[in-house]
Tab-separated table of C-alpha atoms and ligand atoms in Angstrom:
chain	number	residue	atom	x	y	z
A	6	UNK	CA	6.649	32.564	-16.211
A	7	UNK	CA	3.865	31.438	-18.525
A	8	UNK	CA	1.952	28.355	-17.526
A	9	UNK	CA	1.190	26.062	-20.394
A	10	UNK	CA	-1.561	23.863	-19.081
A	11	UNK	CA	-3.847	25.683	-16.637
A	12	UNK	CA	-6.754	27.816	-17.817
A	13	UNK	CA	-5.993	31.524	-17.868
A	14	UNK	CA	-7.012	33.355	-14.687
A	15	UNK	CA	-10.452	34.941	-14.724
A	16	UNK	CA	-10.611	38.718	-14.243
A	17	UNK	CA	-10.470	39.785	-10.587
A	18	UNK	CA	-13.801	39.296	-8.743
A	19	UNK	CA	-15.329	37.720	-11.803
A	20	UNK	CA	-18.092	35.225	-11.004
A	21	UNK	CA	-17.313	33.205	-14.079
A	22	UNK	CA	-15.633	29.925	-13.380
A	23	UNK	CA	-12.617	29.318	-15.589
A	24	UNK	CA	-13.345	26.927	-18.434
A	25	UNK	CA	-11.251	23.775	-18.231
A	26	UNK	CA	-8.397	23.940	-20.683
A	27	UNK	CA	-8.257	21.655	-23.668
A	28	UNK	CA	-5.422	19.848	-21.873
A	29	UNK	CA	-7.402	19.085	-18.715
A	30	UNK	CA	-10.457	17.974	-20.730
A	31	UNK	CA	-8.286	15.648	-22.777
A	32	UNK	CA	-6.625	14.355	-19.595
A	33	UNK	CA	-9.987	13.679	-17.957
A	34	UNK	CA	-11.171	11.813	-21.020
A	35	UNK	CA	-8.063	9.639	-21.039
A	36	UNK	CA	-8.138	8.819	-17.323
A	37	UNK	CA	-10.609	5.985	-17.763
A	38	UNK	CA	-9.620	4.561	-21.109
A	39	UNK	CA	-12.070	2.637	-23.202
A	40	UNK	CA	-12.192	-1.060	-22.669
A	41	UNK	CA	-13.966	-3.638	-24.791
A	42	UNK	CA	-16.847	-3.925	-22.329
A	43	UNK	CA	-17.251	-0.171	-21.973
A	44	UNK	CA	-17.074	0.345	-25.688
A	45	UNK	CA	-19.930	-0.124	-28.075
A	46	UNK	CA	-20.834	1.205	-31.487
A	47	UNK	CA	-23.879	2.929	-30.028
A	48	UNK	CA	-21.634	5.095	-27.889
A	49	UNK	CA	-19.684	6.386	-30.856
A	50	UNK	CA	-20.727	9.958	-31.515
A	51	UNK	CA	-22.789	10.051	-34.685
A	52	UNK	CA	-21.004	12.135	-37.213
A	53	UNK	CA	-23.188	12.873	-40.236
A	54	UNK	CA	-20.062	13.010	-42.407
A	55	UNK	CA	-19.172	9.406	-41.584
A	56	UNK	CA	-20.642	6.702	-43.745
A	57	UNK	CA	-21.737	3.519	-41.955
A	58	UNK	CA	-18.656	1.823	-43.478
A	59	UNK	CA	-16.275	4.386	-42.028
A	60	UNK	CA	-18.072	4.169	-38.666
A	61	UNK	CA	-17.477	0.430	-38.717
A	62	UNK	CA	-13.809	1.104	-39.475
A	63	UNK	CA	-13.612	3.470	-36.528
A	64	UNK	CA	-15.215	0.883	-34.286
A	65	UNK	CA	-12.787	-1.831	-35.342
A	66	UNK	CA	-9.828	0.480	-34.814
A	67	UNK	CA	-10.946	1.520	-31.320
A	68	UNK	CA	-11.759	-2.016	-30.283
A	69	UNK	CA	-8.342	-3.283	-31.392
A	70	UNK	CA	-6.418	-0.672	-29.342
A	71	UNK	CA	-4.446	-2.200	-26.445
A	72	UNK	CA	-6.194	-1.953	-23.077
A	73	UNK	CA	-4.640	0.307	-20.491
A	74	UNK	CA	-4.539	-1.189	-17.010
A	75	UNK	CA	-6.313	0.835	-14.308
A	76	UNK	CA	-3.865	3.026	-12.372
A	77	UNK	CA	-2.093	1.343	-9.477
A	78	UNK	CA	-0.705	2.815	-6.267
A	79	UNK	CA	2.615	3.130	-4.459
A	80	UNK	CA	2.774	3.331	-0.659
A	81	UNK	CA	6.153	3.782	1.017
A	82	UNK	CA	6.863	2.968	4.669
A	83	UNK	CA	10.259	4.057	6.023
A	84	UNK	CA	11.900	4.508	9.412
A	85	UNK	CA	14.852	3.249	11.446
A	86	UNK	CA	15.322	-0.376	12.405
A	87	UNK	CA	12.778	-1.730	14.944
A	88	UNK	CA	10.226	0.952	14.036
A	89	UNK	CA	7.586	-1.492	12.772
A	90	UNK	CA	8.109	-1.311	8.992
A	91	UNK	CA	7.755	-5.054	8.434
A	92	UNK	CA	4.836	-5.194	10.885
A	93	UNK	CA	3.064	-2.391	8.985
A	94	UNK	CA	3.727	-4.083	5.643
A	95	UNK	CA	2.364	-7.350	6.987
A	96	UNK	CA	-0.818	-5.695	8.355
A	97	UNK	CA	-1.499	-3.952	5.028
A	98	UNK	CA	-0.881	-7.132	3.039
A	99	UNK	CA	-3.200	-9.151	5.303
A	100	UNK	CA	-5.923	-6.516	5.066
A	101	UNK	CA	-5.647	-6.431	1.238
A	102	UNK	CA	-5.896	-10.217	1.175
A	103	UNK	CA	-8.931	-10.159	3.456
A	104	UNK	CA	-10.633	-7.771	1.043
A	105	UNK	CA	-10.204	-10.324	-1.730
A	106	UNK	CA	-7.037	-9.041	-3.402
A	107	UNK	CA	-4.327	-11.408	-4.614
A	108	UNK	CA	-1.081	-10.549	-2.824
A	109	UNK	CA	2.619	-11.439	-3.031
A	110	UNK	CA	5.531	-10.289	-0.885
A	111	UNK	CA	9.157	-9.954	-1.993
A	112	UNK	CA	12.224	-9.457	0.165
A	113	UNK	CA	15.903	-9.219	-0.663
A	114	UNK	CA	17.766	-12.510	-0.530
A	115	UNK	CA	20.640	-10.626	1.121
A	116	UNK	CA	18.771	-10.682	4.409
A	117	UNK	CA	18.695	-14.310	5.536
A	118	UNK	CA	18.576	-13.542	9.275
A	119	UNK	CA	15.451	-15.445	10.257
A	120	UNK	CA	13.986	-17.484	7.438
A	121	UNK	CA	14.699	-17.533	3.712
A	122	UNK	CA	11.087	-17.964	2.556
A	123	UNK	CA	9.299	-15.570	4.905
A	124	UNK	CA	9.378	-11.997	6.001
A	125	UNK	CA	9.687	-12.030	9.777
A	126	UNK	CA	9.142	-9.089	12.110
A	127	UNK	CA	11.386	-8.480	15.124
A	128	UNK	CA	8.440	-9.783	17.169
A	129	UNK	CA	8.475	-13.083	15.273
A	130	UNK	CA	5.379	-12.655	13.041
A	131	UNK	CA	5.817	-14.314	9.652
A	132	UNK	CA	4.439	-14.238	6.115
A	133	UNK	CA	5.616	-16.313	3.130
A	134	UNK	CA	7.617	-14.366	0.573
A	135	UNK	CA	9.836	-14.526	-2.488
A	136	UNK	CA	13.474	-13.942	-1.517
A	137	UNK	CA	15.095	-12.515	-4.651
A	138	UNK	CA	18.394	-10.907	-5.671
A	139	UNK	CA	16.556	-8.260	-7.706
A	140	UNK	CA	13.008	-7.229	-8.530
A	141	UNK	CA	13.337	-7.693	-12.275
A	142	UNK	CA	13.439	-11.472	-11.798
A	143	UNK	CA	10.074	-11.490	-9.990
A	144	UNK	CA	7.707	-11.584	-12.988
A	145	UNK	CA	9.489	-14.560	-14.508
A	146	UNK	CA	9.634	-16.440	-11.204
A	147	UNK	CA	5.985	-15.684	-10.410
A	148	UNK	CA	4.925	-16.446	-13.997
A	149	UNK	CA	4.246	-13.692	-16.533
A	150	UNK	CA	0.635	-14.730	-16.988
A	151	UNK	CA	-0.115	-15.062	-13.278
A	152	UNK	CA	1.609	-11.713	-12.661
A	153	UNK	CA	-0.442	-9.951	-15.308
A	154	UNK	CA	-3.825	-11.492	-14.593
A	155	UNK	CA	-3.885	-12.708	-11.011
A	156	UNK	CA	-1.815	-10.373	-8.896
A	157	UNK	CA	-3.200	-7.158	-7.379
A	158	UNK	CA	-0.882	-6.189	-4.533
A	159	UNK	CA	2.907	-6.521	-4.208
A	160	UNK	CA	4.697	-5.994	-0.882
A	161	UNK	CA	8.429	-5.281	-0.907
A	162	UNK	CA	10.419	-5.580	2.333
A	163	UNK	CA	14.044	-4.479	2.872
A	164	UNK	CA	13.579	-2.265	-0.177
A	165	UNK	CA	16.925	-0.517	0.379
A	166	UNK	CA	18.701	-3.594	-0.975
A	167	UNK	CA	17.041	-3.533	-4.416
A	168	UNK	CA	18.941	-1.597	-7.091
A	169	UNK	CA	16.010	-1.766	-9.533
A	170	UNK	CA	13.378	-0.602	-7.010
A	171	UNK	CA	12.369	2.592	-8.815
A	172	UNK	CA	11.861	1.068	-12.269
A	173	UNK	CA	9.976	-1.920	-10.875
A	174	UNK	CA	7.565	0.156	-8.766
A	175	UNK	CA	6.940	2.747	-11.467
A	176	UNK	CA	6.128	0.134	-14.072
A	177	UNK	CA	3.985	-1.938	-11.705
A	178	UNK	CA	1.879	1.054	-10.612
A	179	UNK	CA	1.821	3.202	-13.765
A	180	UNK	CA	1.504	0.556	-16.418
A	181	UNK	CA	0.320	-2.639	-14.780
A	182	UNK	CA	-2.263	-1.387	-12.296
A	183	UNK	CA	-0.625	-2.970	-9.252
A	184	UNK	CA	-0.689	-1.629	-5.718
A	185	UNK	CA	2.870	-1.694	-4.392
A	186	UNK	CA	3.590	-1.408	-0.673
A	187	UNK	CA	7.256	-0.741	-0.015
A	188	UNK	CA	8.969	-1.020	3.389
A	189	UNK	CA	12.610	-0.083	3.860
A	190	UNK	CA	15.238	2.012	5.564
A	191	UNK	CA	15.316	5.605	4.381
A	192	UNK	CA	18.778	6.099	5.891
A	193	UNK	CA	21.789	3.972	6.754
A	194	UNK	CA	23.747	4.009	10.028
A	195	UNK	CA	25.387	7.291	8.973
A	196	UNK	CA	21.951	8.774	8.132
A	197	UNK	CA	22.783	8.852	4.422
A	198	UNK	CA	20.052	7.941	1.930
A	199	UNK	CA	19.946	4.162	1.604
A	200	UNK	CA	19.580	2.556	-1.844
A	201	UNK	CA	16.815	4.091	-3.921
A	202	UNK	CA	13.976	4.076	-1.363
A	203	UNK	CA	13.830	7.893	-1.288
A	204	UNK	CA	13.670	8.067	-5.088
A	205	UNK	CA	10.160	6.642	-4.783
A	206	UNK	CA	8.821	9.680	-2.924
A	207	UNK	CA	7.929	11.698	-6.053
A	208	UNK	CA	6.032	8.759	-7.573
A	209	UNK	CA	4.389	7.551	-4.333
A	210	UNK	CA	0.771	8.033	-3.275
A	211	UNK	CA	1.617	7.935	0.431
A	212	UNK	CA	4.845	8.069	2.426
A	213	UNK	CA	4.925	7.121	6.117
A	214	UNK	CA	7.958	7.561	8.378
A	215	UNK	CA	7.705	5.417	11.485
A	216	UNK	CA	9.684	5.794	14.703
A	217	UNK	CA	10.973	3.400	17.327
A	218	UNK	CA	11.934	3.996	20.995
A	219	UNK	CA	15.443	5.204	21.810
A	220	UNK	CA	17.277	2.371	23.511
A	221	UNK	CA	19.091	4.864	25.753
A	222	UNK	CA	16.368	7.258	26.930
A	223	UNK	CA	13.074	5.825	25.667
A	224	UNK	CA	12.199	8.893	23.597
A	225	UNK	CA	11.094	8.755	19.998
A	226	UNK	CA	13.869	7.160	17.880
A	227	UNK	CA	14.215	8.156	14.227
A	228	UNK	CA	17.733	6.875	13.550
A	229	UNK	CA	19.725	3.638	13.613
A	230	UNK	CA	23.076	3.505	15.390
A	231	UNK	CA	25.592	0.813	14.453
A	232	UNK	CA	27.329	-0.450	17.574
A	233	UNK	CA	30.195	-2.235	15.853
A	234	UNK	CA	33.353	-1.145	14.103
A	235	UNK	CA	32.337	-2.119	10.531
A	236	UNK	CA	32.046	0.683	8.025
A	237	UNK	CA	30.495	-0.878	4.929
A	238	UNK	CA	27.022	0.416	4.074
A	239	UNK	CA	25.388	-2.987	3.828
A	240	UNK	CA	25.804	-5.130	6.916
A	241	UNK	CA	23.034	-7.590	7.732
A	242	UNK	CA	22.238	-7.778	11.431
A	243	UNK	CA	19.746	-7.230	14.217
A	244	UNK	CA	19.881	-5.959	17.787
A	245	UNK	CA	23.430	-7.307	18.246
A	246	UNK	CA	24.692	-4.756	15.701
A	247	UNK	CA	22.133	-1.948	15.625
A	248	UNK	CA	20.021	0.083	18.016
A	249	UNK	CA	17.278	2.644	17.477
A	250	UNK	CA	18.132	6.053	18.956
A	251	UNK	CA	16.767	9.581	19.316
A	252	UNK	CA	18.577	12.532	17.745
A	253	UNK	CA	20.667	13.480	20.772
A	254	UNK	CA	21.776	9.903	21.446
A	255	UNK	CA	22.532	9.444	17.759
A	256	UNK	CA	24.810	12.478	17.798
A	257	UNK	CA	26.610	11.568	21.048
A	258	UNK	CA	26.739	7.826	20.246
A	259	UNK	CA	27.970	8.364	16.714
A	260	UNK	CA	30.685	10.696	18.040
A	261	UNK	CA	31.916	8.035	20.477
A	262	UNK	CA	31.708	5.293	17.845
A	263	UNK	CA	33.575	7.334	15.228
A	264	UNK	CA	36.359	7.972	17.754
A	265	UNK	CA	36.463	4.249	18.621
A	266	UNK	CA	36.559	3.314	14.909
A	267	UNK	CA	39.382	5.808	14.313
A	268	UNK	CA	41.340	4.348	17.265
A	269	UNK	CA	40.808	0.818	15.928
A	270	UNK	CA	41.831	1.917	12.412
A	271	UNK	CA	45.013	3.552	13.752
A	272	UNK	CA	45.898	0.517	15.827
A	273	UNK	CA	45.335	-1.944	12.955
A	274	UNK	CA	47.419	0.387	10.750
A	275	UNK	CA	50.219	0.268	13.368
A	276	UNK	CA	49.963	-3.533	13.576
A	277	UNK	CA	50.074	-3.857	9.795
A	278	UNK	CA	53.184	-1.632	9.591
A	279	UNK	CA	54.852	-3.610	12.406
A	280	UNK	CA	54.046	-6.910	10.636
A	281	UNK	CA	55.424	-5.547	7.360
A	282	UNK	CA	58.625	-4.363	9.038
A	283	UNK	CA	59.021	-7.689	10.842
A	284	UNK	CA	58.618	-9.572	7.516
A	285	UNK	CA	61.131	-7.420	5.673
A	286	UNK	CA	63.666	-7.623	8.545
A	287	UNK	CA	63.410	-11.375	8.983
A	288	UNK	CA	65.803	-13.538	6.940
A	289	UNK	CA	64.259	-15.146	3.837
A	290	UNK	CA	64.226	-18.697	5.313
B	318	ADP	N1	15.864	-2.666	20.228
B	318	ADP	C1	15.020	-3.624	19.867
B	318	ADP	N2	15.428	-4.884	19.750
B	318	ADP	C2	14.601	-5.872	19.359
B	318	ADP	N3	13.297	-5.667	19.041
B	318	ADP	C3	12.827	-4.435	19.149
B	318	ADP	C4	13.663	-3.372	19.552
B	318	ADP	N4	12.910	-2.263	19.543
B	318	ADP	C5	11.677	-2.657	19.146
B	318	ADP	N5	11.619	-3.942	18.913
B	318	ADP	C6	10.449	-4.707	18.459
B	318	ADP	O1	10.430	-4.713	17.052
B	318	ADP	C7	9.101	-4.508	16.619
B	318	ADP	C8	9.092	-3.964	15.224
B	318	ADP	O2	9.548	-4.986	14.372
B	318	ADP	P1	9.568	-4.829	12.822
B	318	ADP	O3	8.192	-4.555	12.293
B	318	ADP	O4	10.262	-6.047	12.282
B	318	ADP	O5	10.458	-3.502	12.622
B	318	ADP	P2	11.333	-3.014	11.381
B	318	ADP	O6	10.889	-3.766	10.157
B	318	ADP	O7	11.066	-1.546	11.277
B	318	ADP	O8	12.756	-3.284	11.738
B	318	ADP	C9	8.541	-3.577	17.659
B	318	ADP	O9	7.155	-3.703	17.729
B	318	ADP	C10	9.209	-4.021	18.947
B	318	ADP	O10	8.427	-4.956	19.641
B	319	LIG	C1	21.204	0.789	9.445
B	319	LIG	C2	21.662	-0.260	8.487
B	319	LIG	C3	21.003	-1.480	8.420
B	319	LIG	N1	21.435	-2.416	7.549
B	319	LIG	C4	20.742	-3.726	7.501
B	319	LIG	C5	20.540	-4.390	8.822
B	319	LIG	C6	19.321	-5.231	8.594
B	319	LIG	O1	19.757	-6.473	8.042
B	319	LIG	C7	18.518	-4.449	7.563
B	319	LIG	C8	17.406	-3.635	8.159
B	319	LIG	O2	16.392	-4.473	8.687
B	319	LIG	P1	15.057	-3.921	9.412
B	319	LIG	O3	13.970	-4.768	8.813
B	319	LIG	O4	14.889	-2.477	9.078
B	319	LIG	O5	15.219	-4.177	10.849
B	319	LIG	O6	19.444	-3.546	6.963
B	319	LIG	C9	22.516	-2.196	6.724
B	319	LIG	O7	22.893	-3.055	5.902
B	319	LIG	N2	23.178	-0.996	6.810
B	319	LIG	C10	22.795	-0.020	7.661
B	319	LIG	O8	23.441	1.067	7.676
B	320	ZN	ZN1	17.672	8.932	23.386
């Protein structure tokens, strides 16, 4: 296969370093785009073929180009429930704020377990946040101007509940120069990918998977077991519904729970059939 962008390989044992390709030189030049303050007429290369009028034209054109924001960052923190995702998000947000950055935290309004206006860890630590149905409404709620000019770092908790997570994070980091710190479940109670958290991996700068302690044996827990009969993917709850477990207790626990759910399903099916039969047999008065 022919590679289109890297410099061609130097001959074997050659001491010559490969010259950077035209592509990589162009890329390097565009990494730190010109801004008004960095740009001045004196820095324009003097081309003897340009008259002073055409140099002025060039200057005006370059100065009127839209500024590109500096590149942002995306950091993703995943893991099962009770693994410290919210705690980690909170620590990073506080440390960014201490270093002078302007921060804001968003969580899904679906999760109203503890407090609507704060993210709250399972240990009770709190930080004020925006509880929103989707991420696309954030800029308007925060104020377009304030978002553009005053905000450096955005924390997103319970990221699995946001359908527009990928688009929001990509735009914020690639185009708007924001640092986005995302905390969420990578997998649901059946260990299936949850929402679009995993879609962020290819566009993330760092990805951290945390672990909790297995509630049964105390070993490292990477999965979340649902203790109740419900089967829907989204089911808000805490320790009364979920527990962190290691692999072997996930497998054995899930087996038992699936059997219990099947038994419950069969019995409710039997009850429903009996009720239906009783209704159709009973006289219509
Ligand atoms: N089974 C559990 N039930 C309740 N709290 C737990 C349990 N296991 C751990 N915790 C506590 O939860 C803390 C992590 O909370 P948090 O950061 O909110 O986790 P996450 O956001 O990953 O769910 C741990 O430091 C621990 O003290
Ligand atoms: C496993 C699993 C979890 N949820 C819900 C339960 C909680 O409300 C949140 C996770 O909160 P945490 O900060 O990670 O503790 O997600 C769900 O809806 N479906 C699931 O399968
Ligand atoms: Zn275990």
